[in-house]
């Protein structure tokens, strides 16, 4: 197989993982990113004043059932044990999330056993809703009006900027209730945090003789002809200069503040009431519990509609956006020698483990197509 000359746009997980796998097989890889740092939204750095490792673009917690992905990240970082325990403030009281037996007993001022709690929640749920179509119907059906209004309604309006009656039931997916005292936010087999941070991990993945990384570098579409293949992790609509308009995203604003000692005693505190303008406060030293710090760095997190110069975080994927996405997909599927990757390139919300798994798959598909001299797909996943 002839060694290929590959350009990767974006130095986040998608780009560097693909780059690494191709570089290991002898291909020459150039990774560019318009930002001044590597690692995309997973970028973290030490706060100068406190030396706390701060997740610059909001917290990232690694959790997966995929052993291949877990083994991959462990090649490039020491993964420290970490359990995500989220708290929520509502009505001047603090509760555990996801809703569990402790939350139920505390909220309803009861001492229910698991079976009694199941019966209570069943009675609270609206059994007249047999086929929930919206987020609100899904919540009312399975947890009832009181828990829905306490923990879901206000938070969802702040996070998505729209009523839960406008959001699909699929956003809630599985029943967000546990009838035991397990307050581990995730159910995954493997959970942890990189001891030296995500930036360090991503730098190590990209550290290979066949890889060059250039930051503060914009993608010039005219450069495509200089490469055998391009992997593009930027926004799909951006690639086409927003020809049909902009795809909808939510973005985040962070109000950073530093305090002496501890601020809230936990990593994540959700604020569920609509009257509180921020969705949550994160206290970053709690994401590295193996470290000790006298000061603490916190973020108040606000969600709003993404404007032209904002960083896109969460794809909205409502009916209007999907219709717009179809137009861009029609253009993209006519392309050759380019593959759209990652959260922005495929307009999907992706956890880190899924991002890495898809990048590993995409690299394998490319290596196979290069060896067989066949066309590389424009997308290696189902974008719809």
Short mmCIF file of C-alpha atoms in Angstrom, two decimals:
data_model
loop_
_atom_site.label_atom_id
_atom_site.label_comp_id
_atom_site.label_asym_id
_atom_site.label_seq_id
_atom_site.Cartn_x
_atom_site.Cartn_y
_atom_site.Cartn_z
CA UNK A 1 0.00 0.00 0.00
CA UNK A 2 1.34 3.42 -0.97
CA UNK A 3 1.67 5.83 1.94
CA UNK A 4 -0.97 8.53 1.72
CA UNK A 5 -0.77 12.24 2.39
CA UNK A 6 -3.69 13.08 4.69
CA UNK A 7 -5.07 16.36 6.03
CA UNK A 8 -7.18 16.34 9.19
CA UNK A 9 -9.14 19.46 10.08
CA UNK A 10 -9.61 19.68 13.83
CA UNK A 11 -7.31 18.59 16.67
CA UNK A 12 -9.98 17.20 18.98
CA UNK A 13 -10.44 13.52 19.75
CA UNK A 14 -11.89 12.66 16.33
CA UNK A 15 -8.97 14.13 14.42
CA UNK A 16 -6.07 12.99 16.58
CA UNK A 17 -7.36 9.43 17.01
CA UNK A 18 -7.77 8.99 13.24
CA UNK A 19 -4.41 10.68 12.73
CA UNK A 20 -2.69 8.36 15.17
CA UNK A 21 -4.04 5.16 13.62
CA UNK A 22 -3.10 6.29 10.11
CA UNK A 23 0.35 7.48 11.20
CA UNK A 24 1.07 4.12 12.80
CA UNK A 25 0.52 2.54 9.39
CA UNK A 26 3.02 4.86 7.71
CA UNK A 27 0.72 7.55 6.34
CA UNK A 28 1.78 11.19 6.56
CA UNK A 29 -0.75 13.19 8.57
CA UNK A 30 -1.10 16.93 8.96
CA UNK A 31 -3.58 18.06 11.62
CA UNK A 32 -4.70 21.69 11.66
CA UNK A 33 -6.91 23.56 14.11
CA UNK A 34 -8.07 27.16 14.07
CA UNK A 35 -7.84 27.39 17.86
CA UNK A 36 -4.63 28.12 19.75
CA UNK A 37 -4.70 24.75 21.52
CA UNK A 38 -5.15 21.06 20.91
CA UNK A 39 -7.97 18.84 22.29
CA UNK A 40 -11.02 20.83 21.14
CA UNK A 41 -13.72 21.27 23.76
CA UNK A 42 -11.96 18.69 25.97
CA UNK A 43 -9.09 21.13 26.49
CA UNK A 44 -8.10 21.58 30.12
CA UNK A 45 -5.35 23.60 31.80
CA UNK A 46 -4.05 24.52 35.24
CA UNK A 47 -5.54 27.68 36.70
CA UNK A 48 -2.58 29.95 37.45
CA UNK A 49 -3.89 31.24 40.76
CA UNK A 50 -5.08 27.96 42.31
CA UNK A 51 -3.30 25.29 40.22
CA UNK A 52 -6.65 23.50 39.90
CA UNK A 53 -7.03 21.59 36.62
CA UNK A 54 -9.87 23.47 34.93
CA UNK A 55 -12.05 22.00 32.17
CA UNK A 56 -12.02 25.18 30.09
CA UNK A 57 -15.13 24.39 28.01
CA UNK A 58 -17.07 22.72 30.79
CA UNK A 59 -16.63 19.34 32.53
CA UNK A 60 -15.79 16.18 30.64
CA UNK A 61 -16.15 12.88 32.47
CA UNK A 62 -14.99 9.69 30.79
CA UNK A 63 -17.46 6.81 30.98
CA UNK A 64 -17.91 3.82 28.67
CA UNK A 65 -18.80 0.16 28.35
CA UNK A 66 -16.49 -0.12 25.34
CA UNK A 67 -13.39 -2.00 26.47
CA UNK A 68 -11.53 -1.23 23.23
CA UNK A 69 -11.97 2.49 23.81
CA UNK A 70 -11.08 2.19 27.50
CA UNK A 71 -7.88 0.32 26.65
CA UNK A 72 -7.04 2.91 24.00
CA UNK A 73 -7.22 5.91 26.34
CA UNK A 74 -5.25 4.00 28.97
CA UNK A 75 -2.37 3.73 26.48
CA UNK A 76 -1.98 7.51 26.61
CA UNK A 77 -3.00 8.42 30.16
CA UNK A 78 -3.29 7.00 33.64
CA UNK A 79 -7.05 6.89 34.19
CA UNK A 80 -7.91 7.63 37.80
CA UNK A 81 -11.09 6.29 39.45
CA UNK A 82 -13.88 8.86 39.34
CA UNK A 83 -17.58 8.55 40.11
CA UNK A 84 -19.84 11.37 38.93
CA UNK A 85 -22.27 12.23 41.71
CA UNK A 86 -24.57 15.08 40.71
CA UNK A 87 -26.58 17.11 43.19
CA UNK A 88 -29.53 19.37 42.48
CA UNK A 89 -30.91 22.40 44.31
CA UNK A 90 -34.67 22.87 44.28
CA UNK A 91 -36.91 24.74 46.70
CA UNK A 92 -34.00 25.55 48.98
CA UNK A 93 -33.09 21.86 49.40
CA UNK A 94 -30.36 19.69 47.93
CA UNK A 95 -31.16 16.34 46.29
CA UNK A 96 -29.21 13.57 44.55
CA UNK A 97 -29.50 12.92 40.82
CA UNK A 98 -30.42 10.85 38.95
CA UNK A 99 -33.63 10.37 40.91
CA UNK A 100 -33.02 7.46 43.25
CA UNK A 101 -34.53 6.00 46.41
CA UNK A 102 -32.88 8.68 48.56
CA UNK A 103 -34.26 11.44 46.30
CA UNK A 104 -37.76 9.97 46.41
CA UNK A 105 -37.80 9.54 50.18
CA UNK A 106 -36.33 12.98 50.78
CA UNK A 107 -38.61 14.75 48.29
CA UNK A 108 -41.84 13.14 49.52
CA UNK A 109 -40.68 13.00 53.17
CA UNK A 110 -41.08 9.24 53.32
CA UNK A 111 -39.05 6.13 54.22
CA UNK A 112 -40.11 3.91 51.33
CA UNK A 113 -38.56 0.55 50.59
CA UNK A 114 -37.69 -0.06 46.91
CA UNK A 115 -41.04 -1.76 46.28
CA UNK A 116 -42.97 0.96 48.10
CA UNK A 117 -41.12 3.62 46.10
CA UNK A 118 -41.97 1.85 42.84
CA UNK A 119 -45.64 1.81 43.83
CA UNK A 120 -45.49 5.49 44.84
CA UNK A 121 -43.95 6.57 41.54
CA UNK A 122 -46.41 4.42 39.61
CA UNK A 123 -49.25 6.19 41.39
CA UNK A 124 -47.67 9.59 40.71
CA UNK A 125 -47.20 8.84 37.00
CA UNK A 126 -49.90 9.78 34.52
CA UNK A 127 -51.09 6.39 33.25
CA UNK A 128 -53.49 8.08 30.82
CA UNK A 129 -50.45 8.92 28.64
CA UNK A 130 -49.98 5.60 26.86
CA UNK A 131 -47.75 6.73 24.00
CA UNK A 132 -45.57 9.70 25.10
CA UNK A 133 -44.64 11.90 22.14
CA UNK A 134 -42.97 14.82 23.90
CA UNK A 135 -40.37 15.23 26.64
CA UNK A 136 -43.09 16.50 28.97
CA UNK A 137 -45.42 13.58 28.30
CA UNK A 138 -42.57 11.12 28.83
CA UNK A 139 -41.70 12.69 32.20
CA UNK A 140 -45.32 12.97 33.35
CA UNK A 141 -45.98 9.36 32.38
CA UNK A 142 -43.02 7.90 34.24
CA UNK A 143 -42.27 10.21 37.21
CA UNK A 144 -45.38 12.32 37.66
CA UNK A 145 -46.05 16.06 37.88
CA UNK A 146 -44.19 16.84 41.12
CA UNK A 147 -40.83 15.29 40.23
CA UNK A 148 -41.12 16.51 36.65
CA UNK A 149 -41.66 20.11 37.68
CA UNK A 150 -38.95 19.95 40.35
CA UNK A 151 -36.09 18.36 38.40
CA UNK A 152 -36.88 18.44 34.69
CA UNK A 153 -39.13 21.26 33.55
CA UNK A 154 -37.20 24.40 34.50
CA UNK A 155 -33.80 22.87 33.84
CA UNK A 156 -34.86 21.70 30.38
CA UNK A 157 -36.30 25.12 29.45
CA UNK A 158 -32.99 26.75 30.46
CA UNK A 159 -30.84 24.13 28.73
CA UNK A 160 -32.72 23.97 25.43
CA UNK A 161 -34.44 27.35 25.31
CA UNK A 162 -37.80 25.80 24.54
CA UNK A 163 -40.71 24.18 26.29
CA UNK A 164 -40.49 20.44 27.06
CA UNK A 165 -43.72 20.17 25.06
CA UNK A 166 -41.66 20.99 21.94
CA UNK A 167 -38.94 18.40 22.59
CA UNK A 168 -39.20 14.74 21.58
CA UNK A 169 -39.74 12.05 24.19
CA UNK A 170 -36.52 10.37 23.03
CA UNK A 171 -34.42 12.99 24.87
CA UNK A 172 -35.39 11.34 28.15
CA UNK A 173 -34.79 7.89 26.62
CA UNK A 174 -34.80 5.49 29.55
CA UNK A 175 -36.70 6.01 32.77
CA UNK A 176 -34.47 8.32 34.85
CA UNK A 177 -35.35 6.71 38.20
CA UNK A 178 -33.53 4.20 40.41
CA UNK A 179 -35.21 2.34 43.23
CA UNK A 180 -32.04 1.93 45.28
CA UNK A 181 -29.53 4.34 46.83
CA UNK A 182 -27.11 4.27 43.88
CA UNK A 183 -26.23 7.89 43.09
CA UNK A 184 -23.57 7.14 40.47
CA UNK A 185 -24.75 9.32 37.58
CA UNK A 186 -23.54 6.82 34.98
CA UNK A 187 -24.14 3.09 34.63
CA UNK A 188 -21.04 2.36 32.59
CA UNK A 189 -18.49 -0.31 33.48
CA UNK A 190 -15.49 1.97 33.00
CA UNK A 191 -15.43 5.46 34.52
CA UNK A 192 -12.52 7.74 35.24
CA UNK A 193 -10.51 10.90 34.71
CA UNK A 194 -7.08 11.23 33.09
CA UNK A 195 -4.57 11.91 35.87
CA UNK A 196 -2.73 14.60 33.89
CA UNK A 197 -5.77 15.94 32.06
CA UNK A 198 -7.33 15.59 28.62
CA UNK A 199 -4.96 18.02 26.92
CA UNK A 200 -2.00 15.88 27.97
CA UNK A 201 -3.76 12.75 26.71
CA UNK A 202 -4.59 14.26 23.33
CA UNK A 203 -1.04 15.61 22.94
CA UNK A 204 0.32 12.11 23.55
CA UNK A 205 -2.07 10.58 21.01
CA UNK A 206 -0.86 13.13 18.44
CA UNK A 207 2.81 12.60 19.32
CA UNK A 208 4.03 10.49 16.39
CA UNK A 209 6.80 11.09 13.82
CA UNK A 210 4.28 10.91 10.96
CA UNK A 211 2.01 13.57 12.48
CA UNK A 212 2.44 17.33 12.34
CA UNK A 213 0.05 19.58 14.27
CA UNK A 214 -0.48 23.22 13.31
CA UNK A 215 -2.61 25.46 15.53
CA UNK A 216 -4.09 28.89 14.76
CA UNK A 217 -4.55 27.57 11.22
CA UNK A 218 -7.73 27.89 9.18
CA UNK A 219 -8.76 25.33 6.61
CA UNK A 220 -8.46 26.51 3.02
CA UNK A 221 -10.65 24.44 0.72
CA UNK A 222 -8.17 25.04 -2.11
CA UNK A 223 -5.66 22.90 -0.20
CA UNK A 224 -7.72 19.76 -0.77
CA UNK A 225 -5.94 19.04 -4.04
CA UNK A 226 -2.64 18.70 -2.14
CA UNK A 227 -3.84 15.68 -0.19
CA UNK A 228 -5.00 12.16 -0.94
CA UNK A 229 -7.76 12.52 1.62
CA UNK A 230 -9.23 15.05 4.03
CA UNK A 231 -10.96 14.28 7.34
CA UNK A 232 -13.09 17.26 8.34
CA UNK A 233 -14.31 17.65 11.92
CA UNK A 234 -15.52 21.23 11.54
CA UNK A 235 -19.19 22.11 11.21
CA UNK A 236 -20.84 20.61 8.13
CA UNK A 237 -22.73 23.81 7.32
CA UNK A 238 -19.51 25.83 7.73
CA UNK A 239 -17.78 23.67 5.11
CA UNK A 240 -20.37 24.88 2.59
CA UNK A 241 -20.22 28.51 3.80
CA UNK A 242 -23.74 28.19 5.27
CA UNK A 243 -25.21 28.02 1.78
CA UNK A 244 -28.66 27.04 3.02
CA UNK A 245 -28.41 28.71 6.45
CA UNK A 246 -26.99 27.73 9.80
CA UNK A 247 -27.78 24.52 11.60
CA UNK A 248 -29.10 25.15 15.10
CA UNK A 249 -26.94 24.66 18.18
CA UNK A 250 -27.01 25.60 21.83
CA UNK A 251 -23.89 27.23 23.21
CA UNK A 252 -22.62 27.75 26.75
CA UNK A 253 -21.35 30.77 28.65
CA UNK A 254 -19.25 30.35 31.78
CA UNK A 255 -18.95 32.74 34.68
CA UNK A 256 -15.69 31.71 36.34
CA UNK A 257 -14.99 32.54 39.99
CA UNK A 258 -12.39 31.49 42.58
CA UNK A 259 -12.95 30.99 46.29
CA UNK A 260 -10.89 30.00 49.33
CA UNK A 261 -11.51 26.45 50.51
CA UNK A 262 -14.61 24.68 49.17
CA UNK A 263 -17.61 26.31 47.53
CA UNK A 264 -20.26 23.59 47.23
CA UNK A 265 -18.63 20.34 48.34
CA UNK A 266 -19.30 18.51 45.07
CA UNK A 267 -18.31 18.65 41.41
CA UNK A 268 -21.73 19.41 39.91
CA UNK A 269 -24.73 21.18 41.41
CA UNK A 270 -27.74 21.56 39.12
CA UNK A 271 -30.12 24.48 39.65
CA UNK A 272 -33.48 23.23 38.47
CA UNK A 273 -35.68 26.28 38.99
CA UNK A 274 -36.27 28.56 36.03
CA UNK A 275 -35.90 31.58 38.31
CA UNK A 276 -32.16 30.81 38.63
CA UNK A 277 -30.59 31.92 35.32
CA UNK A 278 -27.75 29.38 35.24
CA UNK A 279 -28.23 25.64 34.78
CA UNK A 280 -25.49 24.46 37.13
CA UNK A 281 -22.32 25.30 39.02
CA UNK A 282 -19.27 23.09 38.56
CA UNK A 283 -16.40 23.02 41.06
CA UNK A 284 -13.39 21.84 39.14
CA UNK A 285 -11.07 20.55 41.86
CA UNK A 286 -13.64 17.84 42.54
CA UNK A 287 -12.96 16.43 39.06
CA UNK A 288 -9.45 15.59 40.32
CA UNK A 289 -10.18 14.17 43.80
CA UNK A 290 -6.67 12.74 44.09
CA UNK A 291 -5.29 16.31 44.24
CA UNK A 292 -5.42 18.79 47.12
CA UNK A 293 -5.95 22.54 46.69
CA UNK A 294 -6.47 25.41 49.13
CA UNK A 295 -8.46 27.42 46.60
CA UNK A 296 -11.30 26.35 44.37
CA UNK A 297 -12.33 27.31 40.83
CA UNK A 298 -16.02 27.25 39.91
CA UNK A 299 -18.07 27.87 36.77
CA UNK A 300 -21.63 29.12 36.64
CA UNK A 301 -22.96 27.64 33.39
CA UNK A 302 -25.52 29.36 31.17
CA UNK A 303 -27.10 27.89 28.05
CA UNK A 304 -28.36 29.95 25.11
CA UNK A 305 -28.87 29.88 21.36
CA UNK A 306 -25.62 29.71 19.40
CA UNK A 307 -24.83 32.82 17.38
CA UNK A 308 -22.39 33.33 14.51
CA UNK A 309 -19.19 33.73 16.55
CA UNK A 310 -20.05 31.34 19.38
CA UNK A 311 -18.71 27.84 20.02
CA UNK A 312 -21.42 25.29 19.08
CA UNK A 313 -21.99 22.68 21.81
CA UNK A 314 -25.31 20.86 21.49
CA UNK A 315 -26.98 20.23 18.10
CA UNK A 316 -30.69 20.96 18.40
CA UNK A 317 -31.78 18.48 15.70
CA UNK A 318 -35.39 19.66 15.68
CA UNK A 319 -37.60 19.18 12.60
CA UNK A 320 -36.38 22.39 10.94
CA UNK A 321 -32.72 21.54 11.52
CA UNK A 322 -33.14 18.01 10.16
CA UNK A 323 -34.70 19.40 6.97
CA UNK A 324 -31.73 21.77 6.65
CA UNK A 325 -29.31 18.96 7.44
CA UNK A 326 -30.76 16.93 4.56
CA UNK A 327 -29.77 19.69 2.13
CA UNK A 328 -26.18 19.66 3.37
CA UNK A 329 -26.06 15.86 3.33
CA UNK A 330 -27.14 15.90 -0.31
CA UNK A 331 -24.14 18.11 -1.11
CA UNK A 332 -21.74 16.15 1.06
CA UNK A 333 -22.65 12.79 -0.40
CA UNK A 334 -21.48 14.00 -3.83
CA UNK A 335 -17.96 14.68 -2.51
CA UNK A 336 -14.89 12.54 -3.04
CA UNK A 337 -11.69 12.21 -1.01
CA UNK A 338 -13.22 13.79 2.08
CA UNK A 339 -14.86 12.28 5.17
CA UNK A 340 -16.89 14.30 7.66
CA UNK A 341 -16.25 13.24 11.24
CA UNK A 342 -17.08 14.00 14.86
CA UNK A 343 -19.75 16.01 16.60
CA UNK A 344 -19.76 18.98 14.21
CA UNK A 345 -19.04 17.11 11.00
CA UNK A 346 -21.99 14.77 11.56
CA UNK A 347 -24.23 17.20 13.51
CA UNK A 348 -24.77 14.78 16.40
CA UNK A 349 -24.20 15.02 20.13
CA UNK A 350 -21.43 12.53 20.98
CA UNK A 351 -19.93 11.47 24.28
CA UNK A 352 -16.15 11.14 24.29
CA UNK A 353 -16.16 7.35 24.21
CA UNK A 354 -18.47 7.29 21.19
CA UNK A 355 -16.32 9.92 19.47
CA UNK A 356 -13.21 7.77 19.96
CA UNK A 357 -14.99 4.56 18.93
CA UNK A 358 -16.22 6.19 15.72
CA UNK A 359 -12.76 7.62 15.02
CA UNK A 360 -11.16 4.17 15.43
CA UNK A 361 -13.79 2.72 13.09
CA UNK A 362 -13.29 5.50 10.54
CA UNK A 363 -9.53 4.95 10.57
CA UNK A 364 -10.03 1.23 9.97
CA UNK A 365 -12.40 1.92 7.06
CA UNK A 366 -9.85 4.29 5.52
CA UNK A 367 -6.96 1.85 5.90
CA UNK A 368 -9.04 -0.89 4.29
CA UNK A 369 -10.15 1.34 1.42
CA UNK A 370 -6.60 2.59 0.86
CA UNK A 371 -5.28 -0.97 0.77
CA UNK A 372 -7.99 -2.07 -1.64
CA UNK A 373 -7.81 1.17 -3.66
CA UNK A 374 -11.55 1.74 -3.24
CA UNK A 375 -13.42 4.97 -2.49
CA UNK A 376 -13.57 6.10 1.11
CA UNK A 377 -17.13 6.92 2.29
CA UNK A 378 -18.06 10.53 2.97
CA UNK A 379 -19.65 9.36 6.23
CA UNK A 380 -18.78 6.17 8.13
CA UNK A 381 -21.79 6.52 10.46
CA UNK A 382 -25.51 7.05 9.98
CA UNK A 383 -25.85 10.81 10.37
CA UNK A 384 -29.65 10.74 10.48
#
